[in-house]
Coordinates of C-alpha atoms in Angstrom, one line a residue:
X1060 CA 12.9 -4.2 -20.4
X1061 CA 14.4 -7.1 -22.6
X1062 CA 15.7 -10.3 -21.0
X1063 CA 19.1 -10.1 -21.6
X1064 CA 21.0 -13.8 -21.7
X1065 CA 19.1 -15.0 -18.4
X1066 CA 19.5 -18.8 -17.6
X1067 CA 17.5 -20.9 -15.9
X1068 CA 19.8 -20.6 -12.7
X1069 CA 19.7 -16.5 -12.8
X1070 CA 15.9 -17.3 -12.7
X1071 CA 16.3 -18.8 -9.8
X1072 CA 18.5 -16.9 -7.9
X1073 CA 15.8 -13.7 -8.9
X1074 CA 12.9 -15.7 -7.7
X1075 CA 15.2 -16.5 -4.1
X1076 CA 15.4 -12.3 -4.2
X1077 CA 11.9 -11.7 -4.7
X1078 CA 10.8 -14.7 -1.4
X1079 CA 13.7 -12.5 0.3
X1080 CA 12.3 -9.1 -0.1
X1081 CA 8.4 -10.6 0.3
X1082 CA 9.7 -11.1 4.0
X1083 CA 9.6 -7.8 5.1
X1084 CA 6.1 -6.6 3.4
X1085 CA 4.5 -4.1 4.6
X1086 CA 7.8 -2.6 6.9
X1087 CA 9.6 -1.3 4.1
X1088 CA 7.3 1.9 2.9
X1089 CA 8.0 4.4 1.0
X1090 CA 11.3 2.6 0.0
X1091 CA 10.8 -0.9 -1.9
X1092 CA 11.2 -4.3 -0.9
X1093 CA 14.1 -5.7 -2.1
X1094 CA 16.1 -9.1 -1.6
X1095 CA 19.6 -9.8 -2.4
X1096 CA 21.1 -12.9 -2.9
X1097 CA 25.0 -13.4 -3.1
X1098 CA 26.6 -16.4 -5.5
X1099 CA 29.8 -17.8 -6.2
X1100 CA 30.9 -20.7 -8.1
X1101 CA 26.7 -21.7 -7.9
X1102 CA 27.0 -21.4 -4.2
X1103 CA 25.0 -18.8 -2.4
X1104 CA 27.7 -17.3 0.1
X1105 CA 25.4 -14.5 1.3
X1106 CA 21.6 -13.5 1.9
X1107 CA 20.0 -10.3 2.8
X1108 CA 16.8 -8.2 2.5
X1109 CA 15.6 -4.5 3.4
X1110 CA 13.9 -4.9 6.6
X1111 CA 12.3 -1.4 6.9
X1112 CA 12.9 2.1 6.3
X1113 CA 16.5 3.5 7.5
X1114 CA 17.8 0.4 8.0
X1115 CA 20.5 -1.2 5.7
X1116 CA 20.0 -2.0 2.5
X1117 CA 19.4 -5.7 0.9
X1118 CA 22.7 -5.5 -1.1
X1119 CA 24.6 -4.0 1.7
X1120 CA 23.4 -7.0 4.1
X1121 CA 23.9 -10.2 1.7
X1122 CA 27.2 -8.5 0.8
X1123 CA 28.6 -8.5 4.4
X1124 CA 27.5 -11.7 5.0
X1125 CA 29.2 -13.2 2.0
X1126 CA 32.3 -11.3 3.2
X1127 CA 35.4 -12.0 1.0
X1128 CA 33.6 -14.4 -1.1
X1129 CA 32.0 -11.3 -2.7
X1130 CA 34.5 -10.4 -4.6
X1131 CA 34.5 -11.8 -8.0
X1132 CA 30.6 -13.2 -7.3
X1133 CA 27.0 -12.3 -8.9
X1134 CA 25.0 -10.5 -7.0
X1135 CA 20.8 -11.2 -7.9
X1136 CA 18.8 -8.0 -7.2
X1137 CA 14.5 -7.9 -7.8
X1138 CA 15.6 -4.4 -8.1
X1139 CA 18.2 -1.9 -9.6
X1140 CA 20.2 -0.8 -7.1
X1141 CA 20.3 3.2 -5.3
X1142 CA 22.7 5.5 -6.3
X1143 CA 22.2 8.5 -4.4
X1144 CA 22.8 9.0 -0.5
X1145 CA 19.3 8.8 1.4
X1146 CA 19.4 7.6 4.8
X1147 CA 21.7 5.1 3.8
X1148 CA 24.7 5.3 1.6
X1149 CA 24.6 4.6 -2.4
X1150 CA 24.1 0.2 -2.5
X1151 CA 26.5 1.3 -6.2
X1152 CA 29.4 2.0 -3.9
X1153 CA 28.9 -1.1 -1.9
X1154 CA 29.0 -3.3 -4.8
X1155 CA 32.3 -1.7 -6.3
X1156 CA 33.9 -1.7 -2.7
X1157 CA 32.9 -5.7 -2.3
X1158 CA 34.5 -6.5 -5.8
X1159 CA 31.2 -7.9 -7.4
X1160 CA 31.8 -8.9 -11.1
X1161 CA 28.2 -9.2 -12.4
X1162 CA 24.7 -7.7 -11.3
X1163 CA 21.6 -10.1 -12.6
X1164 CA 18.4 -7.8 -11.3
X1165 CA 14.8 -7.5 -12.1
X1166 CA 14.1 -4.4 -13.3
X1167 CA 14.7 -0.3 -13.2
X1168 CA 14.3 1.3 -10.2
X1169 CA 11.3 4.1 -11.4
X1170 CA 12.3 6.1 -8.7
X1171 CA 14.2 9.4 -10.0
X1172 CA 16.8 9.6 -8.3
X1173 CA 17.8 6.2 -9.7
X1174 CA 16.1 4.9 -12.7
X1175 CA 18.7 3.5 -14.8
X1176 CA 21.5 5.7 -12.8
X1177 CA 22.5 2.4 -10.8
X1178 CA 22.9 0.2 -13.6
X1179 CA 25.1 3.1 -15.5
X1180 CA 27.4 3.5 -12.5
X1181 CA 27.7 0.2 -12.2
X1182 CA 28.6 -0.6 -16.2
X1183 CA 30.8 2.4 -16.0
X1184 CA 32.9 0.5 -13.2
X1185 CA 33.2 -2.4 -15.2
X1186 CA 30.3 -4.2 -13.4
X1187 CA 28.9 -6.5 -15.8
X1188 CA 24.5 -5.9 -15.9
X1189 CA 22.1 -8.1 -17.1
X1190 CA 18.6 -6.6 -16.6
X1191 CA 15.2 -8.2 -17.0
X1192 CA 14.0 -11.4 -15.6
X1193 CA 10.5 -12.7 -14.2
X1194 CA 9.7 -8.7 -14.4
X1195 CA 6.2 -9.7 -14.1
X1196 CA 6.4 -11.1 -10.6
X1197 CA 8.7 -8.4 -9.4
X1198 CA 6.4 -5.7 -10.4
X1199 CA 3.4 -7.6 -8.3
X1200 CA 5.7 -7.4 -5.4
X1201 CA 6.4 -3.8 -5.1
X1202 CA 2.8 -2.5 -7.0
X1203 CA 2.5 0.4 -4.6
X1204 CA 5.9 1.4 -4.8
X1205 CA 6.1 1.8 -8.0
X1206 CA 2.6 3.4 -8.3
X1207 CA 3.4 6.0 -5.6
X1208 CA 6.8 6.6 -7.6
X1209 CA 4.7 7.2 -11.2
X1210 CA 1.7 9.4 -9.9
X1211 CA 3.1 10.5 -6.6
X1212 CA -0.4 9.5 -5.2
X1213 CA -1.0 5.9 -2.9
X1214 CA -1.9 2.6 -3.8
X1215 CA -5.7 2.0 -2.7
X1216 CA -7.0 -0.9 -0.8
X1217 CA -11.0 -1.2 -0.2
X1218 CA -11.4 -3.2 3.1
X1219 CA -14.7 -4.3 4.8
X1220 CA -16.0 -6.9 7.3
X1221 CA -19.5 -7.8 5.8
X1222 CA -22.0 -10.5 6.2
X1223 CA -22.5 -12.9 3.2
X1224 CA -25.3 -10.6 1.8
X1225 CA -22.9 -7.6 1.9
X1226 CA -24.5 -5.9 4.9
X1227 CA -22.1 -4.1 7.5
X1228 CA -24.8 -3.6 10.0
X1229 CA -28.4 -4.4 10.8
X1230 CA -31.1 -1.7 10.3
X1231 CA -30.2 -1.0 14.3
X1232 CA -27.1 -0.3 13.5
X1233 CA -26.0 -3.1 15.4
X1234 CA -22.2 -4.1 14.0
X1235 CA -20.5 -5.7 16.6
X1236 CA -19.3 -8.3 15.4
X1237 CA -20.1 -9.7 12.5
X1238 CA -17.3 -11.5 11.2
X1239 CA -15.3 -13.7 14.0
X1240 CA -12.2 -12.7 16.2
X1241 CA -10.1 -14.1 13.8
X1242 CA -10.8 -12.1 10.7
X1243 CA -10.8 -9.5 12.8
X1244 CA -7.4 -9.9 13.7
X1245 CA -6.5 -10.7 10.1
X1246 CA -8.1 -7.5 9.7
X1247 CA -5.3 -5.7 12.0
X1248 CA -2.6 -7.5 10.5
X1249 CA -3.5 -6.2 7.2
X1250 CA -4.2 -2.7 8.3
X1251 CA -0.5 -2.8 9.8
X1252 CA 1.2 -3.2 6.0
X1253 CA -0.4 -0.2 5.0
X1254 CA 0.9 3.2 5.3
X1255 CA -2.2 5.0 6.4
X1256 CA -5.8 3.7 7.5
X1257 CA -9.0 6.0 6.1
X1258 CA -12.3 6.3 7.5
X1259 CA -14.9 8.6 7.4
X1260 CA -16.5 10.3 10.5
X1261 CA -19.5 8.2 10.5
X1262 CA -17.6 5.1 11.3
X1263 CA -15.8 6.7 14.0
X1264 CA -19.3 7.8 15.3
X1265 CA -20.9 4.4 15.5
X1266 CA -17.9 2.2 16.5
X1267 CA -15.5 4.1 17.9
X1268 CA -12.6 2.4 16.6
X1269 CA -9.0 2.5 17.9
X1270 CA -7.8 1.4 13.9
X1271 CA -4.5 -0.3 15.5
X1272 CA -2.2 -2.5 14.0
X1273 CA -2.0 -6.1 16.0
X1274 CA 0.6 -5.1 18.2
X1275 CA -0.8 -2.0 19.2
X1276 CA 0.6 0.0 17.4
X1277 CA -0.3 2.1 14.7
X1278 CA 0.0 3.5 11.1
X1279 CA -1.5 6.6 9.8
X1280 CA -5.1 7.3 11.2
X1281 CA -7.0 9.2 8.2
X1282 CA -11.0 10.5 9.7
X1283 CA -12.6 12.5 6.5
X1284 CA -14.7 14.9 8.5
X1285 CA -16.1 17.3 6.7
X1286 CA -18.1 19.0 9.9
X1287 CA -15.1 18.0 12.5
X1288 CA -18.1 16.1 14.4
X1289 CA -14.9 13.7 15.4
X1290 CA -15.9 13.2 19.4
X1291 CA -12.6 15.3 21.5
X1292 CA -12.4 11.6 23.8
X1293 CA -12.8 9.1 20.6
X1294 CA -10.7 5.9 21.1
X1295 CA -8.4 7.1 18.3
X1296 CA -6.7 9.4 20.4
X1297 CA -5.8 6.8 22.9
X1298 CA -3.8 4.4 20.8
X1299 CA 0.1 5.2 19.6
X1300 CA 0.0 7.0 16.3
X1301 CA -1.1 10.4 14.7
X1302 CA -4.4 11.3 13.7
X1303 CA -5.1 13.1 10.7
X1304 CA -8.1 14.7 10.5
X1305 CA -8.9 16.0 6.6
X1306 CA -11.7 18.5 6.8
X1307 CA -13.5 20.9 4.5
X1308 CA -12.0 24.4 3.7
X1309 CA -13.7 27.1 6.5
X1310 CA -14.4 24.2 8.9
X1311 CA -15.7 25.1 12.2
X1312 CA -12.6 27.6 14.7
X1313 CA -13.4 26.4 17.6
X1314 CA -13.9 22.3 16.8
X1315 CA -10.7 22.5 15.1
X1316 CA -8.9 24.0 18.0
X1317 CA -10.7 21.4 20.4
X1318 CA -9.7 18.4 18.1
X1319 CA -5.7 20.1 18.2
X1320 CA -5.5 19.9 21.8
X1321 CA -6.1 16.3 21.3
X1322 CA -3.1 16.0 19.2
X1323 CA -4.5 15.3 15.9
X1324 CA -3.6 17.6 12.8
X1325 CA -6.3 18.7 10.9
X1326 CA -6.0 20.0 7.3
X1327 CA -8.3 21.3 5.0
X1328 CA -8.7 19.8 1.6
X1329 CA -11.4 20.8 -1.7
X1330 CA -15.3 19.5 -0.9
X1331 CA -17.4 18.0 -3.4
X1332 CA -21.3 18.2 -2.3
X1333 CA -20.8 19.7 0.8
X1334 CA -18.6 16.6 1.9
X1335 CA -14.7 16.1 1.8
X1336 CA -13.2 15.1 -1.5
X1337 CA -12.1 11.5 -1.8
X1338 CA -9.8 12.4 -4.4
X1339 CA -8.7 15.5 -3.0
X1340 CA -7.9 13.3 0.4
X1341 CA -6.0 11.0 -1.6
X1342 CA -3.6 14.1 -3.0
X1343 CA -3.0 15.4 0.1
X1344 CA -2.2 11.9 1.7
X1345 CA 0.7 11.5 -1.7
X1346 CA 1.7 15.1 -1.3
X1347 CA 2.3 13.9 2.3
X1348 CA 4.7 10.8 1.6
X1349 CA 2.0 8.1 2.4
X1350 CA 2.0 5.4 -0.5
X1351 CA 0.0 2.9 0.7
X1352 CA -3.8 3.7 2.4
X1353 CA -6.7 1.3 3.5
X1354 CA -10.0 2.5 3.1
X1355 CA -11.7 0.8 5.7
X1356 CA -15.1 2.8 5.4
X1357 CA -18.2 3.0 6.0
X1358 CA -20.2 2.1 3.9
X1359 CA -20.8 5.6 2.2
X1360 CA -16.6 6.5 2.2
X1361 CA -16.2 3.0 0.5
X1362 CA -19.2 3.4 -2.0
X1363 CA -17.5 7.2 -2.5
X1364 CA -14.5 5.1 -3.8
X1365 CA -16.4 3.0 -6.4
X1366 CA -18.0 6.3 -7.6
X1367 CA -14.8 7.8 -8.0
X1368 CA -12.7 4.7 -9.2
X1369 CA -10.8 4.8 -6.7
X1370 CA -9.0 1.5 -5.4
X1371 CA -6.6 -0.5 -6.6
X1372 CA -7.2 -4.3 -4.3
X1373 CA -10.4 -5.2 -2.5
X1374 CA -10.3 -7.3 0.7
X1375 CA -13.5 -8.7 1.9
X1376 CA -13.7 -10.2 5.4
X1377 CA -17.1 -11.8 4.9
X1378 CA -19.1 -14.0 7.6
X1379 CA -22.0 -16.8 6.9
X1380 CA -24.7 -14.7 8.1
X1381 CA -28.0 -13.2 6.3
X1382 CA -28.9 -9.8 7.8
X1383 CA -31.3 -9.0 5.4
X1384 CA -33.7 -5.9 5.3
X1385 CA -34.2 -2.6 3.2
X1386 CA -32.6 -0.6 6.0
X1387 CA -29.5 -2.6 7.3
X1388 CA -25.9 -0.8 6.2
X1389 CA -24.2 -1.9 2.7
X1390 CA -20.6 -2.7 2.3
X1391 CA -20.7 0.0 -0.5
X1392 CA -23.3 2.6 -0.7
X1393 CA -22.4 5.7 -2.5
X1394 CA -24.5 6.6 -6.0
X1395 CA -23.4 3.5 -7.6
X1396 CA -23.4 2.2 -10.6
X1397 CA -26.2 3.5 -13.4
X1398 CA -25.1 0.7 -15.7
X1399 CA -23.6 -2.9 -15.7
X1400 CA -20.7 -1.3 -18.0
X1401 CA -19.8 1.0 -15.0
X1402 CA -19.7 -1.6 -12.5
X1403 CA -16.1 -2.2 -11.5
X1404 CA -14.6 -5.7 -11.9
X1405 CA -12.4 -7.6 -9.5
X1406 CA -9.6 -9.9 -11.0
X1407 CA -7.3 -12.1 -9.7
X1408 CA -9.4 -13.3 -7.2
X1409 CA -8.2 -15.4 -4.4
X1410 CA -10.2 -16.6 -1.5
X1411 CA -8.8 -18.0 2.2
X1412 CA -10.4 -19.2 4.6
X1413 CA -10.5 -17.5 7.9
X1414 CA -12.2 -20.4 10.1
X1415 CA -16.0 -19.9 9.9
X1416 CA -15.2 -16.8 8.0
X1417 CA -13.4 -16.3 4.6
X1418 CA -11.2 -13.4 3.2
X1419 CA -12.0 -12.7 -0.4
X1420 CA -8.8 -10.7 -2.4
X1421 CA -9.0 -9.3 -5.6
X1422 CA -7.6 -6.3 -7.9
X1423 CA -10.1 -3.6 -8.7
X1424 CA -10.7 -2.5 -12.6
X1425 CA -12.7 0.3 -12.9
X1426 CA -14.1 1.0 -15.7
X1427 CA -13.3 4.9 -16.1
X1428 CA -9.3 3.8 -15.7
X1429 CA -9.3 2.3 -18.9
X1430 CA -12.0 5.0 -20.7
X1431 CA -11.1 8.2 -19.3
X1432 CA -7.7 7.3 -17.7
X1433 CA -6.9 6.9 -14.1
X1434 CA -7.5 10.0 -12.1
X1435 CA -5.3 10.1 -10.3
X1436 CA -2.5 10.0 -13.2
X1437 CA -4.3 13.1 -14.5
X1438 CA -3.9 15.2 -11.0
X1439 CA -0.6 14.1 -10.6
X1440 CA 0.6 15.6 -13.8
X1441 CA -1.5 18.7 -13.4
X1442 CA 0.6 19.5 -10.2

């Protein structure tokens, strides 16, 4: 969308929204993060931000701490504001109520229910709207809202803990631990801002993982298990949290009913080679609400993903050790790729050190999204 008359103060105000809204990552899903910042006269009277889902609004929170001094003021969104009643009221009427004489924001909302509604109630009002700055940035910052709102389907993240040489255990099997406490609590912290953590039943198998958050808590716990082989006392259905178990269609009576009484929910989704469907997983975890999920493996459910190009942002825990050998585990197994043409790319990349360890980031191109289009777009819009 066209700038329209920003200054170089409304670009500041925007980028104060933006470092608002960032606060609250990975608490806000499946509503955006937004910031809000309230000015009059060039004095910011009033800050807020969304701080998770069901809770007020960013407008609705810098607007009652600016009080009276609203009236009259600017309000700075990184994003249009709601118009329809969720499970909060419309952030339009809060603006009108407060007497706000200008809106400065971002961008559209793509969601639906809003996309260009807010700005249209707003005008109609008398609200003056100026729409368009750093769009760039404030796309970055809500990327999987805004791909969950265009395909319905989640934004991807490929996660592994791997030694330098891209092994995830020795030819033993032996995978305890090969990066360091602290990427492994990085690890946890970053499973905690997704929606949803996948894995397939092999990794529950060998490691037994909990998949909690840092806190102990937990999001979404995703096992593809296409022979429910999921053990009935795993350490998955000790944490807090559901446990969804996606399973091939005319799986196993009697290991479903056993893995119920657990309390997991196990669904049935399409099979591709006698094994779950990535993809198909994927649509059912959209068709269920979840917009954010990290694949945290093994090796073969990760190396599925490349196959499949699937995966929007890679994180790499990796640790300065050589495992070595024909038979120790890969990060990413799968077929692979037949050509250096098909091999995907990672851009953007960032690397942090974790004391002995580092934590490579990156965003996944895949080949295949830019010949063939992404998948998922094309499932979406075939229903």
């Amino acid at each position: 969308m066209r700038r329209q008359g920003l200054e170089r103060d409304d670009i500041v105000f925007l980028k104060e929204a933006i470092s608002l809204a960032r606060r609250a990552r990975g608490r806000t899903s499946p509503n955006p993060m937004v910031g809000a910042v309230v000015v009059r006269d060039g004095r910011v009277t009033g800050r807020g931000y969304h701080t998770r889902a069901g809770a007020p609004h960013a407008e609705v929170v810098a607007l009652r701490r600016a009080g009276k001094s609203a009236r009259g003021a600017r309000l700075y969104l990184n994003l249009e504001p709601c118009c329809h009643v969720g499970r909060t009221p419309p952030c339009t009427d809060a603006i009108l109520a407060a007497g706000v004489a200008e809106v400065v924001a971002c961008m559209r909302d793509p969601d639906p229910r809003v996309s260009g509604r807010g700005f249209r109630a707003l005008r109609a009002a008398g609200v003056r709207v100026r729409v368009g700055g750093i769009v760039g940035e404030a796309r970055r910052l809500n990327e999987a809202f805004l791909r969950f709102q265009r395909t319905g389907l989640p934004f991807v993240t490929l996660k592994a803990g791997m030694s330098l040489d891209g092994r995830i255990a020795t030819r033993e099997g032996e995978s305890r631990w090969i990066t360091s406490a602290g990427a492994r609590q990085a690890s946890r912290r970053l499973r905690a801002r997704h929606d949803a953590v996948l894995v397939g039943v092999g990794t529950v198998l060998a490691d037994d993982p909990e998949l909690l958050g840092p806190d102990g808590s937990g999001p979404l716990r995703v096992v593809l298990d296409s022979d429910l082989r999921t053990p009935a006392r795993a350490r998955l259905f000790r944490g807090a949290g559901p446990v969804l178990i996606l399973t091939r269609r005319r799986a196993p009576a009697g290991k479903r009913r056993r893995l119920e009484r657990r309390g997991a929910l196990v669904v049935e989704v399409a099979s591709r080679r006698g094994r779950v469907d990535l993809e198909a997983a994927l649509f059912e975890l959209g068709r269920r609400g979840v917009a954010t999920v990290l694949i945290e493996g093994g090796g073969e459910v990760l190396g599925s993903a490349l196959d499949a190009g699937v995966g929007d942002r890679l994180a790499l825990f990796v640790a300065p050790r050589l495992i070595g050998g024909r038979g120790a585990l890969p990060a990413f197994a799968g077929d692979g790729a037949r050509r250096l043409r098909d091999a995907a790319e990672v851009k953007d990349v960032r690397v942090r050190s974790l004391g002995a360890d580092w934590l490579i980031e990156g965003m996944l191109r895949h080949p295949r999204m830019v010949t063939q289009g992404r998948w998922v777009g094309r499932r979406c819009l075939q229903g």
